[in-house]
Structure formats: structure tokens, C-alpha cells
Amino acid sequence: MSSIEYIRIFADADGCSHCRKESIELKSIHYAPPAASLNTTALTKADSSVFLELPAAWHGDWHPTPVRQWLILMSGCCEFEVGDGERFICKAGDVVLLDDTTGRGHKTWVLGEESVLISAIHFS
């Protein structure tokens, strides 16, 4: 069975943010009959979506995410830092679940000369 790996940023009870690798399992279903079955996750309701551009040299100081959201990087490269000091780099094709709606949040900055294009999917 296939899965999609992602990084989840979340806040603990004290408001300190952390990150960890997680995955979502894909199961074969008849998603678009009569086309052949394909692998999907379970359906999840989304509230809204937006495309974001983080320009080269952009830096977002400590901030919690304004809403729970999936970030799907479409181009560029950026680095995140969470409250416990851990850092990780994301590039085009990576998926991040921002779930740190409370506490100090995280920092983000663009690496390199290319803008980071992101598809953000908001959900409750």
C-alpha cells in the first residue's frame, strides 16, 4: 500500500511547537468511475484554499499558523524552525501540516534566489 509522507508542526500543552514526520495511507478505490481504480486518502472537508508566494529573501519571524492547513510546496525551497529548536528544509513536492495554532508558533524563511510557491488548504 502507498502513503504520503509529510511534516507536522504542532504545539504542545505549554505552547512550544515541535515537528515530526507522519504519513497518510492510500487505499485503492473507484474514485472516478468508469476510470480504473486509483490510490486515495480518505475524503476530508476543506474550508478554503489559497496560493501563496514567499518571495526570495522573505522571512516570517515567530508566528502561529492562522488556521490548520496543509501546505504543498510547488516551487522553491524554505526552512522552518519550531519552538524546541529543530529546523527542517522543504522543497517543491514536500507537504507540511501546520497545526500550531496556539503558542509561539514557528519561523519560516526562503532559501536561495527562487520564490516559494505554495498551495495552502485550510481546514478545521
JSON list of C-alpha atoms in Angstrom, two decimals:
[
{"chain": "A", "resi": 1, "resn": "MET", "atom": "CA", "xyz": [0.00, 0.00, 0.00]},
{"chain": "A", "resi": 2, "resn": "SER", "atom": "CA", "xyz": [1.18, 3.53, -0.74]},
{"chain": "A", "resi": 3, "resn": "SER", "atom": "CA", "xyz": [1.36, 6.50, 1.60]},
{"chain": "A", "resi": 4, "resn": "ILE", "atom": "CA", "xyz": [2.08, 10.22, 1.55]},
{"chain": "A", "resi": 5, "resn": "GLU", "atom": "CA", "xyz": [4.74, 11.43, 3.97]},
{"chain": "A", "resi": 6, "resn": "TYR", "atom": "CA", "xyz": [4.56, 14.90, 5.47]},
{"chain": "A", "resi": 7, "resn": "ILE", "atom": "CA", "xyz": [5.98, 17.02, 8.30]},
{"chain": "A", "resi": 8, "resn": "ARG", "atom": "CA", "xyz": [3.52, 18.04, 11.02]},
{"chain": "A", "resi": 9, "resn": "ILE", "atom": "CA", "xyz": [4.21, 21.21, 13.04]},
{"chain": "A", "resi": 10, "resn": "PHE", "atom": "CA", "xyz": [2.18, 21.23, 16.26]},
{"chain": "A", "resi": 11, "resn": "ALA", "atom": "CA", "xyz": [2.11, 22.92, 19.67]},
{"chain": "A", "resi": 12, "resn": "ASP", "atom": "CA", "xyz": [2.24, 21.04, 22.97]},
{"chain": "A", "resi": 13, "resn": "ALA", "atom": "CA", "xyz": [0.16, 21.95, 26.05]},
{"chain": "A", "resi": 14, "resn": "ASP", "atom": "CA", "xyz": [2.75, 24.60, 27.02]},
{"chain": "A", "resi": 15, "resn": "GLY", "atom": "CA", "xyz": [2.58, 26.26, 23.57]},
{"chain": "A", "resi": 16, "resn": "CYS", "atom": "CA", "xyz": [6.03, 25.06, 22.43]},
{"chain": "A", "resi": 17, "resn": "SER", "atom": "CA", "xyz": [6.00, 23.93, 18.80]},
{"chain": "A", "resi": 18, "resn": "HIS", "atom": "CA", "xyz": [7.53, 20.67, 17.59]},
{"chain": "A", "resi": 19, "resn": "CYS", "atom": "CA", "xyz": [7.72, 18.80, 14.29]},
{"chain": "A", "resi": 20, "resn": "ARG", "atom": "CA", "xyz": [7.60, 15.15, 13.36]},
{"chain": "A", "resi": 21, "resn": "LYS", "atom": "CA", "xyz": [7.32, 13.05, 10.24]},
{"chain": "A", "resi": 22, "resn": "GLU", "atom": "CA", "xyz": [3.96, 11.41, 9.72]},
{"chain": "A", "resi": 23, "resn": "SER", "atom": "CA", "xyz": [2.19, 9.66, 6.86]},
{"chain": "A", "resi": 24, "resn": "ILE", "atom": "CA", "xyz": [-1.28, 9.13, 5.43]},
{"chain": "A", "resi": 25, "resn": "GLU", "atom": "CA", "xyz": [-2.17, 5.74, 3.98]},
{"chain": "A", "resi": 26, "resn": "LEU", "atom": "CA", "xyz": [-3.61, 5.50, 0.48]},
{"chain": "A", "resi": 27, "resn": "LYS", "atom": "CA", "xyz": [-6.18, 2.86, -0.44]},
{"chain": "A", "resi": 28, "resn": "SER", "atom": "CA", "xyz": [-7.32, 1.73, -3.87]},
{"chain": "A", "resi": 29, "resn": "ILE", "atom": "CA", "xyz": [-10.87, 2.90, -4.65]},
{"chain": "A", "resi": 30, "resn": "HIS", "atom": "CA", "xyz": [-13.07, 3.65, -7.65]},
{"chain": "A", "resi": 31, "resn": "TYR", "atom": "CA", "xyz": [-12.55, 7.39, -7.41]},
{"chain": "A", "resi": 32, "resn": "ALA", "atom": "CA", "xyz": [-13.74, 8.41, -10.89]},
{"chain": "A", "resi": 33, "resn": "PRO", "atom": "CA", "xyz": [-15.69, 5.56, -12.48]},
{"chain": "A", "resi": 34, "resn": "PRO", "atom": "CA", "xyz": [-15.54, 4.25, -15.13]},
{"chain": "A", "resi": 35, "resn": "ALA", "atom": "CA", "xyz": [-11.79, 5.02, -14.94]},
{"chain": "A", "resi": 36, "resn": "ALA", "atom": "CA", "xyz": [-9.64, 2.36, -13.31]},
{"chain": "A", "resi": 37, "resn": "SER", "atom": "CA", "xyz": [-9.24, 2.41, -9.53]},
{"chain": "A", "resi": 38, "resn": "LEU", "atom": "CA", "xyz": [-6.53, 4.59, -8.06]},
{"chain": "A", "resi": 39, "resn": "ASN", "atom": "CA", "xyz": [-4.99, 5.16, -4.65]},
{"chain": "A", "resi": 40, "resn": "THR", "atom": "CA", "xyz": [-6.50, 7.92, -2.50]},
{"chain": "A", "resi": 41, "resn": "THR", "atom": "CA", "xyz": [-6.67, 9.08, 1.09]},
{"chain": "A", "resi": 42, "resn": "ALA", "atom": "CA", "xyz": [-9.97, 9.30, 2.91]},
{"chain": "A", "resi": 43, "resn": "LEU", "atom": "CA", "xyz": [-12.03, 12.32, 1.89]},
{"chain": "A", "resi": 44, "resn": "THR", "atom": "CA", "xyz": [-11.56, 15.30, 4.20]},
{"chain": "A", "resi": 45, "resn": "LYS", "atom": "CA", "xyz": [-13.60, 18.51, 4.16]},
{"chain": "A", "resi": 46, "resn": "ALA", "atom": "CA", "xyz": [-11.69, 21.71, 3.41]},
{"chain": "A", "resi": 47, "resn": "ASP", "atom": "CA", "xyz": [-12.84, 25.18, 4.43]},
{"chain": "A", "resi": 48, "resn": "SER", "atom": "CA", "xyz": [-10.92, 27.21, 1.83]},
{"chain": "A", "resi": 49, "resn": "SER", "atom": "CA", "xyz": [-7.72, 27.27, -0.17]},
{"chain": "A", "resi": 50, "resn": "VAL", "atom": "CA", "xyz": [-5.20, 29.85, -1.30]},
{"chain": "A", "resi": 51, "resn": "PHE", "atom": "CA", "xyz": [-1.99, 30.04, -3.31]},
{"chain": "A", "resi": 52, "resn": "LEU", "atom": "CA", "xyz": [0.89, 31.82, -1.59]},
{"chain": "A", "resi": 53, "resn": "GLU", "atom": "CA", "xyz": [4.14, 33.26, -2.92]},
{"chain": "A", "resi": 54, "resn": "LEU", "atom": "CA", "xyz": [7.02, 33.76, -0.49]},
{"chain": "A", "resi": 55, "resn": "PRO", "atom": "CA", "xyz": [9.47, 35.98, -2.40]},
{"chain": "A", "resi": 56, "resn": "ALA", "atom": "CA", "xyz": [13.23, 35.38, -2.35]},
{"chain": "A", "resi": 57, "resn": "ALA", "atom": "CA", "xyz": [14.76, 36.58, 0.95]},
{"chain": "A", "resi": 58, "resn": "TRP", "atom": "CA", "xyz": [11.33, 36.52, 2.69]},
{"chain": "A", "resi": 59, "resn": "HIS", "atom": "CA", "xyz": [11.41, 35.76, 6.42]},
{"chain": "A", "resi": 60, "resn": "GLY", "atom": "CA", "xyz": [8.47, 35.19, 8.77]},
{"chain": "A", "resi": 61, "resn": "ASP", "atom": "CA", "xyz": [9.51, 35.60, 12.41]},
{"chain": "A", "resi": 62, "resn": "TRP", "atom": "CA", "xyz": [7.82, 33.58, 15.16]},
{"chain": "A", "resi": 63, "resn": "HIS", "atom": "CA", "xyz": [4.11, 33.14, 14.44]},
{"chain": "A", "resi": 64, "resn": "PRO", "atom": "CA", "xyz": [1.43, 30.50, 14.98]},
{"chain": "A", "resi": 65, "resn": "THR", "atom": "CA", "xyz": [-0.43, 29.36, 11.90]},
{"chain": "A", "resi": 66, "resn": "PRO", "atom": "CA", "xyz": [-3.63, 31.41, 11.45]},
{"chain": "A", "resi": 67, "resn": "VAL", "atom": "CA", "xyz": [-5.62, 28.23, 10.64]},
{"chain": "A", "resi": 68, "resn": "ARG", "atom": "CA", "xyz": [-4.94, 24.49, 10.46]},
{"chain": "A", "resi": 69, "resn": "GLN", "atom": "CA", "xyz": [-3.68, 23.99, 6.94]},
{"chain": "A", "resi": 70, "resn": "TRP", "atom": "CA", "xyz": [-1.88, 21.73, 4.54]},
{"chain": "A", "resi": 71, "resn": "LEU", "atom": "CA", "xyz": [1.00, 23.40, 2.70]},
{"chain": "A", "resi": 72, "resn": "ILE", "atom": "CA", "xyz": [2.04, 21.81, -0.58]},
{"chain": "A", "resi": 73, "resn": "LEU", "atom": "CA", "xyz": [5.23, 23.38, -1.91]},
{"chain": "A", "resi": 74, "resn": "MET", "atom": "CA", "xyz": [5.12, 23.80, -5.68]},
{"chain": "A", "resi": 75, "resn": "SER", "atom": "CA", "xyz": [8.47, 25.54, -6.23]},
{"chain": "A", "resi": 76, "resn": "GLY", "atom": "CA", "xyz": [11.44, 26.90, -4.35]},
{"chain": "A", "resi": 77, "resn": "CYS", "atom": "CA", "xyz": [12.95, 25.94, -1.02]},
{"chain": "A", "resi": 78, "resn": "CYS", "atom": "CA", "xyz": [12.34, 27.18, 2.52]},
{"chain": "A", "resi": 79, "resn": "GLU", "atom": "CA", "xyz": [13.36, 26.35, 6.06]},
{"chain": "A", "resi": 80, "resn": "PHE", "atom": "CA", "xyz": [11.18, 26.08, 9.15]},
{"chain": "A", "resi": 81, "resn": "GLU", "atom": "CA", "xyz": [12.23, 26.34, 12.79]},
{"chain": "A", "resi": 82, "resn": "VAL", "atom": "CA", "xyz": [9.98, 25.18, 15.64]},
{"chain": "A", "resi": 83, "resn": "GLY", "atom": "CA", "xyz": [9.95, 26.16, 19.31]},
{"chain": "A", "resi": 84, "resn": "ASP", "atom": "CA", "xyz": [12.12, 23.28, 20.51]},
{"chain": "A", "resi": 85, "resn": "GLY", "atom": "CA", "xyz": [14.92, 24.47, 18.18]},
{"chain": "A", "resi": 86, "resn": "GLU", "atom": "CA", "xyz": [14.53, 21.81, 15.49]},
{"chain": "A", "resi": 87, "resn": "ARG", "atom": "CA", "xyz": [14.85, 23.00, 11.89]},
{"chain": "A", "resi": 88, "resn": "PHE", "atom": "CA", "xyz": [13.95, 21.34, 8.62]},
{"chain": "A", "resi": 89, "resn": "ILE", "atom": "CA", "xyz": [14.11, 22.27, 4.94]},
{"chain": "A", "resi": 90, "resn": "CYS", "atom": "CA", "xyz": [11.24, 21.83, 2.48]},
{"chain": "A", "resi": 91, "resn": "LYS", "atom": "CA", "xyz": [11.41, 21.90, -1.30]},
{"chain": "A", "resi": 92, "resn": "ALA", "atom": "CA", "xyz": [8.99, 21.59, -4.21]},
{"chain": "A", "resi": 93, "resn": "GLY", "atom": "CA", "xyz": [6.84, 18.49, -3.78]},
{"chain": "A", "resi": 94, "resn": "ASP", "atom": "CA", "xyz": [7.02, 18.45, 0.04]},
{"chain": "A", "resi": 95, "resn": "VAL", "atom": "CA", "xyz": [3.90, 18.54, 2.20]},
{"chain": "A", "resi": 96, "resn": "VAL", "atom": "CA", "xyz": [3.60, 20.22, 5.61]},
{"chain": "A", "resi": 97, "resn": "LEU", "atom": "CA", "xyz": [0.68, 20.13, 8.05]},
{"chain": "A", "resi": 98, "resn": "LEU", "atom": "CA", "xyz": [0.59, 23.36, 10.05]},
{"chain": "A", "resi": 99, "resn": "ASP", "atom": "CA", "xyz": [-1.23, 22.55, 13.29]},
{"chain": "A", "resi": 100, "resn": "ASP", "atom": "CA", "xyz": [0.45, 25.02, 15.69]},
{"chain": "A", "resi": 101, "resn": "THR", "atom": "CA", "xyz": [-2.50, 27.41, 16.08]},
{"chain": "A", "resi": 102, "resn": "THR", "atom": "CA", "xyz": [-1.51, 28.26, 19.68]},
{"chain": "A", "resi": 103, "resn": "GLY", "atom": "CA", "xyz": [1.69, 29.29, 21.40]},
{"chain": "A", "resi": 104, "resn": "ARG", "atom": "CA", "xyz": [4.75, 30.94, 19.88]},
{"chain": "A", "resi": 105, "resn": "GLY", "atom": "CA", "xyz": [4.46, 29.06, 16.60]},
{"chain": "A", "resi": 106, "resn": "HIS", "atom": "CA", "xyz": [7.30, 28.65, 14.11]},
{"chain": "A", "resi": 107, "resn": "LYS", "atom": "CA", "xyz": [9.65, 30.68, 11.91]},
{"chain": "A", "resi": 108, "resn": "THR", "atom": "CA", "xyz": [9.90, 30.36, 8.13]},
{"chain": "A", "resi": 109, "resn": "TRP", "atom": "CA", "xyz": [12.41, 31.73, 5.63]},
{"chain": "A", "resi": 110, "resn": "VAL", "atom": "CA", "xyz": [13.04, 31.32, 1.94]},
{"chain": "A", "resi": 111, "resn": "LEU", "atom": "CA", "xyz": [16.35, 29.77, 0.89]},
{"chain": "A", "resi": 112, "resn": "GLY", "atom": "CA", "xyz": [18.03, 30.68, -2.37]},
{"chain": "A", "resi": 113, "resn": "GLU", "atom": "CA", "xyz": [17.02, 33.10, -5.11]},
{"chain": "A", "resi": 114, "resn": "GLU", "atom": "CA", "xyz": [13.73, 31.46, -6.14]},
{"chain": "A", "resi": 115, "resn": "SER", "atom": "CA", "xyz": [10.32, 32.37, -4.71]},
{"chain": "A", "resi": 116, "resn": "VAL", "atom": "CA", "xyz": [8.46, 29.63, -2.88]},
{"chain": "A", "resi": 117, "resn": "LEU", "atom": "CA", "xyz": [5.03, 28.91, -4.38]},
{"chain": "A", "resi": 118, "resn": "ILE", "atom": "CA", "xyz": [2.63, 27.12, -2.03]},
{"chain": "A", "resi": 119, "resn": "SER", "atom": "CA", "xyz": [-0.87, 25.70, -2.29]},
{"chain": "A", "resi": 120, "resn": "ALA", "atom": "CA", "xyz": [-2.47, 26.06, 1.16]},
{"chain": "A", "resi": 121, "resn": "ILE", "atom": "CA", "xyz": [-5.62, 24.11, 2.05]},
{"chain": "A", "resi": 122, "resn": "HIS", "atom": "CA", "xyz": [-7.42, 25.36, 5.18]},
{"chain": "A", "resi": 123, "resn": "PHE", "atom": "CA", "xyz": [-9.50, 23.03, 7.32]},
{"chain": "A", "resi": 124, "resn": "SER", "atom": "CA", "xyz": [-10.99, 22.84, 10.81]}
]
